[in-house]
Short mmCIF file of C-alpha atoms and ligand atoms in Angstrom, two decimals:
data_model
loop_
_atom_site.label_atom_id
_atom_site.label_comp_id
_atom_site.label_asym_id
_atom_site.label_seq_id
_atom_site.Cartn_x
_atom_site.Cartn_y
_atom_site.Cartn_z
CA UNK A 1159 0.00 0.00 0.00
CA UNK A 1160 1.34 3.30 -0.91
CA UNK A 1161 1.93 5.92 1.75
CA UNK A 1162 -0.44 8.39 2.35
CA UNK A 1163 2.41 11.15 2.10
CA UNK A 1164 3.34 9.96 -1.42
CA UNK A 1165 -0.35 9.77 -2.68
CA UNK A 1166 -1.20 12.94 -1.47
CA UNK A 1167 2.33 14.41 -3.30
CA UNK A 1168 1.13 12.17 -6.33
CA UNK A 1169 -2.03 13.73 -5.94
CA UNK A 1170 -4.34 10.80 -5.52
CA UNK A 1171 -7.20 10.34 -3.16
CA UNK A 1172 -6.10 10.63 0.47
CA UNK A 1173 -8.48 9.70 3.85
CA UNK A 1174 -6.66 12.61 5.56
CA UNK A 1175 -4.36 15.48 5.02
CA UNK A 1176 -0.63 14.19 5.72
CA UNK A 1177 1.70 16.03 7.39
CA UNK A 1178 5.31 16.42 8.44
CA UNK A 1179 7.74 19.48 9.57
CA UNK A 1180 10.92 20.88 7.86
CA UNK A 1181 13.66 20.48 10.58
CA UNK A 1182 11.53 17.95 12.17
CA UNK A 1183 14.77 16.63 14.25
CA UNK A 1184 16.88 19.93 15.77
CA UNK A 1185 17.51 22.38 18.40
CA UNK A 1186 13.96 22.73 19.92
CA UNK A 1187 14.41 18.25 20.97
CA UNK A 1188 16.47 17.76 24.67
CA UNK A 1189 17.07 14.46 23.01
CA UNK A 1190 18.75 16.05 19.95
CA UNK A 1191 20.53 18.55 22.12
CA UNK A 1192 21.95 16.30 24.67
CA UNK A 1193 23.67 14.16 21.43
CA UNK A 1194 24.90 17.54 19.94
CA UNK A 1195 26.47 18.05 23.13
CA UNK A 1196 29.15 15.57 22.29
CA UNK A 1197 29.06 15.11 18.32
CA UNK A 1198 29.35 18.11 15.63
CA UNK A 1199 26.39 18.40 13.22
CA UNK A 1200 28.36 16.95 10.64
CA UNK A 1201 29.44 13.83 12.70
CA UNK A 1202 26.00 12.98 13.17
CA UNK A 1203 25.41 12.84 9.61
CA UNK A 1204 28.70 10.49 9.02
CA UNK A 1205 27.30 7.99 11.96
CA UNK A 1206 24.55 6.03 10.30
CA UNK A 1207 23.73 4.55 13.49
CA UNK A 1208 23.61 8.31 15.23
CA UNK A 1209 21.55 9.66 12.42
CA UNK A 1210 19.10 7.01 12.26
CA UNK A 1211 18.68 7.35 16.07
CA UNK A 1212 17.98 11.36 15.18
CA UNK A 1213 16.12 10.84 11.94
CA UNK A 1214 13.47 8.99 13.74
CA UNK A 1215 13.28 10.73 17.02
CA UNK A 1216 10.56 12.83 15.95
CA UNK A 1217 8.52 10.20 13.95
CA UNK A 1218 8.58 8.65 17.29
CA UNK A 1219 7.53 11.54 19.43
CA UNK A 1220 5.40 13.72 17.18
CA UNK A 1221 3.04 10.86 15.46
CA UNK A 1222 4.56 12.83 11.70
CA UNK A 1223 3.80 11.04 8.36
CA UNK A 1224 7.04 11.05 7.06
CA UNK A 1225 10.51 10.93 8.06
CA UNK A 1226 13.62 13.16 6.57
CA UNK A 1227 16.86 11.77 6.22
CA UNK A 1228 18.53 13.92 9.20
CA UNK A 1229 21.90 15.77 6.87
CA UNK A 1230 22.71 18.88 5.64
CA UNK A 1231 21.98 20.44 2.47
CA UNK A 1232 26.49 21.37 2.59
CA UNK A 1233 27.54 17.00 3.27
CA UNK A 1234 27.99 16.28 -0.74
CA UNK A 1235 29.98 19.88 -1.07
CA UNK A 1236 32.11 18.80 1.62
CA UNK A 1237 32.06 15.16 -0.08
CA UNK A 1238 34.28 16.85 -3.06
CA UNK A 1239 36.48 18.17 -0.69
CA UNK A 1240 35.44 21.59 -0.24
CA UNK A 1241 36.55 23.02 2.71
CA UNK A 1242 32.91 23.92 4.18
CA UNK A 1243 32.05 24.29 7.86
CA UNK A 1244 29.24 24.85 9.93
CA UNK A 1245 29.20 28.02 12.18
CA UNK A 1246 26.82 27.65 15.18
CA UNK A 1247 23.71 30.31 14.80
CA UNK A 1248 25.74 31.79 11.81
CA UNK A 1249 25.12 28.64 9.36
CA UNK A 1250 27.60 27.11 6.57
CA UNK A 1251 31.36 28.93 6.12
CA UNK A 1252 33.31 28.22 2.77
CA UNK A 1253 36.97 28.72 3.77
CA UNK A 1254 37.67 29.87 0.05
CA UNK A 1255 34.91 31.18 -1.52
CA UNK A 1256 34.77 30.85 -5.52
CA UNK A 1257 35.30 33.85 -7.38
CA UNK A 1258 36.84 32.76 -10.77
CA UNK A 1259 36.30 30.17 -13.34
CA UNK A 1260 39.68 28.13 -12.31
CA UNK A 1261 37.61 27.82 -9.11
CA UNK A 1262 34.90 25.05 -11.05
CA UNK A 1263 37.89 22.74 -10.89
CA UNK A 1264 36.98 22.39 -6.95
CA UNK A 1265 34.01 21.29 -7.69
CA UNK A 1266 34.51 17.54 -8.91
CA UNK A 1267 32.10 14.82 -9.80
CA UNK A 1268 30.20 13.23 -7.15
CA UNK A 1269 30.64 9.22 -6.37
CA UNK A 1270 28.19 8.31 -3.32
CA UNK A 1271 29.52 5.32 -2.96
CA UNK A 1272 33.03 6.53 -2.26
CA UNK A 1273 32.80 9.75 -0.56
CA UNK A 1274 29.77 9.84 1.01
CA UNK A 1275 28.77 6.10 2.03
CA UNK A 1276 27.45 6.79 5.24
CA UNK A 1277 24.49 8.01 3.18
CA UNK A 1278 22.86 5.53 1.57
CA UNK A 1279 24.03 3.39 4.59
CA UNK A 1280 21.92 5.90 7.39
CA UNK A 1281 19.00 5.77 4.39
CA UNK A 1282 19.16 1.79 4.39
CA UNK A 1283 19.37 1.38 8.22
CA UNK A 1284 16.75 4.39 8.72
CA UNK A 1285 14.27 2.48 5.81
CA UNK A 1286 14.77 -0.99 7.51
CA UNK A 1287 13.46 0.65 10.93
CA UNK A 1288 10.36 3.13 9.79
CA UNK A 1289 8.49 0.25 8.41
CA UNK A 1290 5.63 1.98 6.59
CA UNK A 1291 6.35 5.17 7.27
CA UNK A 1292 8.31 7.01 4.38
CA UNK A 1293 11.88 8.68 4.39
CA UNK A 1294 12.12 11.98 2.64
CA UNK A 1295 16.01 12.50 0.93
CA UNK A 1296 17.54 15.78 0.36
CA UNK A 1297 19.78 18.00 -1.50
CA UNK A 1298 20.02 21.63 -1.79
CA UNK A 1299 19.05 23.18 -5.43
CA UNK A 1300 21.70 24.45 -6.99
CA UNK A 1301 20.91 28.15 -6.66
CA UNK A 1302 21.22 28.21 -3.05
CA UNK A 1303 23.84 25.90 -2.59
CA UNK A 1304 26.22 28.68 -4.85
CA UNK A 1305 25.14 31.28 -2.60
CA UNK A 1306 27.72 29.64 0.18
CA UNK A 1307 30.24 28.95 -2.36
CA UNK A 1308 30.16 32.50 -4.21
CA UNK A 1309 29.04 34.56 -1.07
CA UNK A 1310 31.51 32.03 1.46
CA UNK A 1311 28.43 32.31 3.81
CA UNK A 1312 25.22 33.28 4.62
CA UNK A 1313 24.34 36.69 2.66
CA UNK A 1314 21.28 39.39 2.97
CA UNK A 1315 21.45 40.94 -0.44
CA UNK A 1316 23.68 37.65 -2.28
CA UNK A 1317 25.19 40.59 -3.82
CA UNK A 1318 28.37 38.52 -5.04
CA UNK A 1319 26.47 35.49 -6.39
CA UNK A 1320 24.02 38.06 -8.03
CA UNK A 1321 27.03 39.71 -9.89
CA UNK A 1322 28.35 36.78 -11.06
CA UNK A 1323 25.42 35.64 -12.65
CA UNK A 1324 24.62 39.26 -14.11
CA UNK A 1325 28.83 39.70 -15.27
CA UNK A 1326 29.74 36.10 -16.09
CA UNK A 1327 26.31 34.33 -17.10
CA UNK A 1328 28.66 31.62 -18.79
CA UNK A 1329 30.53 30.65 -15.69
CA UNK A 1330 27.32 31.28 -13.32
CA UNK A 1331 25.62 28.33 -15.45
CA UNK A 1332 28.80 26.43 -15.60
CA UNK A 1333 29.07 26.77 -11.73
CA UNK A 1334 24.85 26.18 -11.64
CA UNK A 1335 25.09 23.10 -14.13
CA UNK A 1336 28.39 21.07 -11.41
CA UNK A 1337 25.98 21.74 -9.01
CA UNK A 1338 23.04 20.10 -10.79
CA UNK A 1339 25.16 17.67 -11.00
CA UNK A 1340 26.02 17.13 -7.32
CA UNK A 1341 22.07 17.71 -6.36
CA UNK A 1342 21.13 14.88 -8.67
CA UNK A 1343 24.10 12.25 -7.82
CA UNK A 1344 23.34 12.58 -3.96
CA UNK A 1345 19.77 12.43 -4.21
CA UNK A 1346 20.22 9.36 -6.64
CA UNK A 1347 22.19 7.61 -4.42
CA UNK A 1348 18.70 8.60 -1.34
CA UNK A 1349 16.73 7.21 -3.55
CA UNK A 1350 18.30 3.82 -4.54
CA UNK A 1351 19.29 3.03 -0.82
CA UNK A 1352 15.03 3.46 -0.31
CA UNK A 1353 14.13 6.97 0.16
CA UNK A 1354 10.29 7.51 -0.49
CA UNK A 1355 10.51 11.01 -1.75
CA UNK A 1356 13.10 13.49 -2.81
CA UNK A 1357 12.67 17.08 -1.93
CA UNK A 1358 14.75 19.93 -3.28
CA UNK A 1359 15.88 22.90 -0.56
CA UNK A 1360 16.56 25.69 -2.72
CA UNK A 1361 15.65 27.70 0.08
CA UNK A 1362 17.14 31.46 -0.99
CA UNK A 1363 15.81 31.38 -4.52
CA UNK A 1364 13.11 34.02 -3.77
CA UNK A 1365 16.14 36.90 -3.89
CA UNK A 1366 15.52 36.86 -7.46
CA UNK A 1367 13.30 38.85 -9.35
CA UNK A 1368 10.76 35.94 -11.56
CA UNK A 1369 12.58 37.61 -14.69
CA UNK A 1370 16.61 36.58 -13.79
CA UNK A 1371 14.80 33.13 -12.00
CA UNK A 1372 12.97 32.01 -15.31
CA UNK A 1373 16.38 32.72 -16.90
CA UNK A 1374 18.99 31.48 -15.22
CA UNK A 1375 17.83 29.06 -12.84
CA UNK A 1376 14.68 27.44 -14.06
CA UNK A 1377 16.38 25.73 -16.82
CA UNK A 1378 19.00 24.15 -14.53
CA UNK A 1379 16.06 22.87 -12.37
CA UNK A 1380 14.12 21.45 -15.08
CA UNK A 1381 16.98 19.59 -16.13
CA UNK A 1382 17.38 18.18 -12.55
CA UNK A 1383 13.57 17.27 -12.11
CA UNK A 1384 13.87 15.70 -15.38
CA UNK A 1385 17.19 13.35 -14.14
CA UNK A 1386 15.53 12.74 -11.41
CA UNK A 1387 12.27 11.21 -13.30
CA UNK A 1388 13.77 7.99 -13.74
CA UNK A 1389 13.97 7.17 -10.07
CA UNK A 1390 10.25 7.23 -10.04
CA UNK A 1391 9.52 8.62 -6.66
CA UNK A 1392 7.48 12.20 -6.07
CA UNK A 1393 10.06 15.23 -5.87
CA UNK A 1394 9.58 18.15 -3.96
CA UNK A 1395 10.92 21.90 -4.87
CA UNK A 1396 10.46 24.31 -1.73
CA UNK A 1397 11.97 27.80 -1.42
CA UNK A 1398 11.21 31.13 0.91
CA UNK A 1399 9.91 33.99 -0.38
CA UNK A 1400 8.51 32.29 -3.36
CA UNK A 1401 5.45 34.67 -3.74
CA UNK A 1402 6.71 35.81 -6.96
CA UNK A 1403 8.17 33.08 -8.57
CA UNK A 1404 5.03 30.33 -8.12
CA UNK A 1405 4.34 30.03 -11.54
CA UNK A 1406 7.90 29.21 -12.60
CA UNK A 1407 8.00 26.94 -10.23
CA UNK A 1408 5.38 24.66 -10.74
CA UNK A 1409 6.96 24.61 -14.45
CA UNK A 1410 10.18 23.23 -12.64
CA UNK A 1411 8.95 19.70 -13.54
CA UNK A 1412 8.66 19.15 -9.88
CA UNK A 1413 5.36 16.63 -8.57
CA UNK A 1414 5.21 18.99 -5.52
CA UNK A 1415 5.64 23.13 -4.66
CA UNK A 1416 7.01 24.01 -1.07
CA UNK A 1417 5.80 27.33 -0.04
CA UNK A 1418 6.08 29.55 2.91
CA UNK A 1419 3.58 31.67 5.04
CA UNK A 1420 4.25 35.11 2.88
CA UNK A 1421 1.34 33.35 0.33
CA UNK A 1422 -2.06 32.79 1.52
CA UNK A 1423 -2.50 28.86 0.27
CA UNK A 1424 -5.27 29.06 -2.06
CA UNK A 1425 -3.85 31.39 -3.96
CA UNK A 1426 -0.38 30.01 -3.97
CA UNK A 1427 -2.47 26.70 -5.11
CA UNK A 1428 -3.94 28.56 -7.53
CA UNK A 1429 -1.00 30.44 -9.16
CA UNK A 1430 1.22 27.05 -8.85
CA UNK A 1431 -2.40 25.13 -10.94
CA UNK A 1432 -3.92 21.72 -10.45
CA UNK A 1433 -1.37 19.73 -12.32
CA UNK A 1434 1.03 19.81 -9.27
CA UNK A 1435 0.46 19.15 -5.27
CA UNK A 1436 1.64 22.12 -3.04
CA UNK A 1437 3.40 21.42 0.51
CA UNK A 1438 2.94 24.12 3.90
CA UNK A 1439 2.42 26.71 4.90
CA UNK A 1440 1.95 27.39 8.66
CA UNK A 1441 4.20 30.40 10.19
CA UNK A 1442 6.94 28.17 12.01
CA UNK A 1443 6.92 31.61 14.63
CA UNK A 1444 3.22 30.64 15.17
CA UNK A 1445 4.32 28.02 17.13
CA UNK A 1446 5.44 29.73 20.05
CA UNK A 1447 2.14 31.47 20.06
CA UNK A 1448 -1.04 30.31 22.52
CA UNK A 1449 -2.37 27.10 21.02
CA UNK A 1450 -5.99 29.05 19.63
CA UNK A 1451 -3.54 30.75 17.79
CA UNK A 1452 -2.09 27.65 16.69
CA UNK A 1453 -5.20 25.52 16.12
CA UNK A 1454 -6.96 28.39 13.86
CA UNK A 1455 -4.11 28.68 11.47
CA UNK A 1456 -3.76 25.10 10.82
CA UNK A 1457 -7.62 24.94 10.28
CA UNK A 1458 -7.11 27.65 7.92
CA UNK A 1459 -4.86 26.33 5.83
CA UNK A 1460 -6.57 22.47 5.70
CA UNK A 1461 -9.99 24.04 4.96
CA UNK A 1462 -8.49 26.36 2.17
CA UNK A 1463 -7.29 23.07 0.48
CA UNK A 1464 -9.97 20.99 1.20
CA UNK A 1465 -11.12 19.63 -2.25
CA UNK A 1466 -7.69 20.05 -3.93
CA UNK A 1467 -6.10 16.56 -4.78
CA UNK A 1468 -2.49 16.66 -3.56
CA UNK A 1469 -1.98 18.91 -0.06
CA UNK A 1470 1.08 18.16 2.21
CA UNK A 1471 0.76 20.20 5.58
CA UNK A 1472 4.10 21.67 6.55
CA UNK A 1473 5.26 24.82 8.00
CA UNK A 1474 6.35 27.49 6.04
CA UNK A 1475 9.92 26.93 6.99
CA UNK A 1476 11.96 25.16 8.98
CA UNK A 1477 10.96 24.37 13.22
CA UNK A 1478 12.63 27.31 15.17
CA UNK A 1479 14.93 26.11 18.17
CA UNK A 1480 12.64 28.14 20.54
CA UNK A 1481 9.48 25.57 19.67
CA UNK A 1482 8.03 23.61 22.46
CA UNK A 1483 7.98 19.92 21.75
CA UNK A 1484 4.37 19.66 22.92
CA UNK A 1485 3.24 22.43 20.18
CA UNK A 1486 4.25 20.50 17.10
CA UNK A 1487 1.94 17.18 18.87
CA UNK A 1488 -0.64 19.69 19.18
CA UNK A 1489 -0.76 21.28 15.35
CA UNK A 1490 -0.15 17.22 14.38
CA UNK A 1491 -3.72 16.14 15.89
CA UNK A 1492 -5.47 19.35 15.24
CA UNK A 1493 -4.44 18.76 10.77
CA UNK A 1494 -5.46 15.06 11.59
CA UNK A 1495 -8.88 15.72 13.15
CA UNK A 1496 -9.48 18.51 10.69
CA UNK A 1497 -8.83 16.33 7.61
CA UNK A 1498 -10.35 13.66 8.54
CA UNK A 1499 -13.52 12.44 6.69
CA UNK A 1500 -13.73 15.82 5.18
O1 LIG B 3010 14.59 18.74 8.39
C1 LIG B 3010 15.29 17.95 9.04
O2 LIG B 3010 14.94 17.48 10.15
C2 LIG B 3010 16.60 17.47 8.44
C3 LIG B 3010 17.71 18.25 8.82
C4 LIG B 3010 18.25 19.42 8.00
C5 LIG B 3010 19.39 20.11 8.42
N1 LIG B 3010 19.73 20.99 7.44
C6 LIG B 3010 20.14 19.87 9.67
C7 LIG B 3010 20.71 21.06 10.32
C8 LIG B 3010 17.84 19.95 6.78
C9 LIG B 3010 16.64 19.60 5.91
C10 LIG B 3010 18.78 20.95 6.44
C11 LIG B 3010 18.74 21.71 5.18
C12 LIG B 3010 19.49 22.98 5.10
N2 LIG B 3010 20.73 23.28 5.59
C13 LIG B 3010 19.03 24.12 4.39
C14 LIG B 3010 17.73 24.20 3.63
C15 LIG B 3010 16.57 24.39 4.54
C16 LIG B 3010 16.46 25.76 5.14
O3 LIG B 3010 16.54 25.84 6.38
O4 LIG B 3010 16.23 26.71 4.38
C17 LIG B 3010 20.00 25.12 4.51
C18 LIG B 3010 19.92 26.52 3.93
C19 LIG B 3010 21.09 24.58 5.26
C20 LIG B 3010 22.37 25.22 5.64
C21 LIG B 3010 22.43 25.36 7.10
N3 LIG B 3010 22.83 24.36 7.98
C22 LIG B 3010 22.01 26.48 7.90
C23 LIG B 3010 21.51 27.79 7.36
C24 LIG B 3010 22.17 26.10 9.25
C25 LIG B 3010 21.77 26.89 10.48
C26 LIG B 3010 22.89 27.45 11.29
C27 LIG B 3010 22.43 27.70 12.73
O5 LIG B 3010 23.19 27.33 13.65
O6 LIG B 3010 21.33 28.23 12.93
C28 LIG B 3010 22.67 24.78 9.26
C29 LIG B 3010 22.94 23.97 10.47
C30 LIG B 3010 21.95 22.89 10.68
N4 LIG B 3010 21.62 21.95 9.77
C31 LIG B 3010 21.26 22.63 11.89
C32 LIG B 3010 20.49 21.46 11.67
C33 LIG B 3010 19.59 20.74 12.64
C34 LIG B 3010 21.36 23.49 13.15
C35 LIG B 3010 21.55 22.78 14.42
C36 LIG B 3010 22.87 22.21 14.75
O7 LIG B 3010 23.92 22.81 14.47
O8 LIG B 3010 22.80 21.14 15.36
#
């Protein structure tokens, strides 16, 4: 029997509106912080026995319909030997930023199996002990992953990465197209270990105006969704501060839209058309807000798509550190009571 997560992101009939959260396993678990106090992130995504242990954590706890491989959208950058690391509350650090087109020789080809096998290993493991539930794989799009490399961090205005694409177009889409590369290899390698579904985090795309997006990056995703076709399993293409570029996306290729709280749903659903399913799009700040607060929103947004095949309730974004554990069981029950035998 198929999952209900992957019918409702193949849009077929579904008794109940699934649902699962972006950053699912972090910060806001004691459980996750007590292993982070003696393993980096990274090492916890090289332990397949560690990151099963934290991939399934909140499966466990919150009651969620799907599981996400617990990694970072940086491990296959850091795979080719990029020298890439994690700053705590700052995010991903690139030691030496690219800049120049003799920098694309840093960025070699991806082979899972040899420098990243504690991948498809966690996925096996992590697929062996959900049992019907389904394991969500990753990779970053290609877009945001170059911010870090151009930028060498987290950016406001991507500035750099923005001149480089409007200066070098040719070594922006050679750059973009290695990338591609790298995003379909690792997620390749999720998806033959097991992984149900593949989403892409190309989280920062929504710096763009739709114009540069539909030029320069579109393309490079519709090639990837199109790779990525063979594997046969729903993809999913989620970026903030999307509200403008909705359209484009849902021409991406990809079976399902990620979208934040900026959009109201319906019309996000209606912009992004019935062809494709559309995951969110609860405020992840909401959250720390009384639970009426909580419960109204997430009735909101399940009404609003009640009668549209293909609805995956998510927040808009990623679980804040700050979220009570007890909050996230809460908005679980209230989207499975609403949903129900609607
Ligand atoms: O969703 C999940 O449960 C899987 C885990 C996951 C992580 N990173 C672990 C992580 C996922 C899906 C990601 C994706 C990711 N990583 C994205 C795309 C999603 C998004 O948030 O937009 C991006 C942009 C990154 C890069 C990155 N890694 C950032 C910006 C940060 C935050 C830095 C900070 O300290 O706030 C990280 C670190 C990171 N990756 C954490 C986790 C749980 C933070 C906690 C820690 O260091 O233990």
């Amino acid at each position: 029997m198929t999952s209900l997560f992957v019918r409702a992101c193949t849009r077929q009939e579904v008794e109940r509106t699934p649902v699962w959260f972006m950053r699912q396993a972090g910060r806001y678990q004691p459980e996750y912080r007590k292993i982070r106090q003696r393993l980096g992130l990274l090492e916890i995504c090289e332990m397949p026995d560690v990151c099963t242990e934290v991939t399934l954590l909140p499966v466990r706890q919150l009651g969620v319909d799907a599981a996400i491989l617990f990694s970072d959208i940086t491990v296959p950058i850091r795979a080719v030997g990029v020298d890439l690391s994690i700053v705590e509350n700052v995010g991903p650090v690139v030691a030496e930023p690219f800049r120049s087109s003799g920098d694309l020789g840093r960025l070699r080809r991806l082979v899972p199996e040899e420098d990243e096998p504690y991948v498809a290993r966690a996925v096996r493991q992590i697929v062996a002990e959900l049992g019907d539930v389904p394991l969500i794989g990753f990779a970053g799009g290609p877009f945001t992953l170059a911010s870090y490399l151009v930028e060498g961090g987290p950016s406001r205005s991507y500035r750099r990465l923005k001149g480089l694409m409007w200066q070098d177009a040719g070594l922006f889409h050679a750059l973009l197209e290695r990338l591609a590369d790298l995003t379909v290899d690792h997620l390749t390698a999720q998806a033959a270990a097991g992984a149900a579904a593949l989403q892409v985090f190309d989280s920062w795309i929504g710096c763009l105006s739709p114009g540069d997006y539909r030029r320069h990056v579109l393309p490079v995703m519709q090639d990837v969704f199109r790779r990525l076709q063979s594997l046969s399993v729903p993809t999913i293409y989620f970026g903030v501060e999307t509200a403008g570029l909705l359209e484009a996306m849902a021409q991406s290729g990809a079976d399902v839209i990620g979208v934040d709280w900026r959009v109201e749903i319906a019309e996000a659903a209606r912009r992004i058309g019935p062809a494709r399913a559309i995951q969110g799009n609860l405020d992840p700040a909401l959250l720390l807000a009384p639970e009426g607060e909580i419960a109204q929103a997430a009735r909101t947004i399940v009404r609003a798509m009640r009668g549209r095949r293909g609805h995956v309730f998510n927040l808009g974004h990623g679980v804040l550190p700050e979220t009570p554990p007890q909050a996230l069981r809460k908005l679980v029950e209230i989207v499975r009571q609403e949903s129900q035998g609607a």
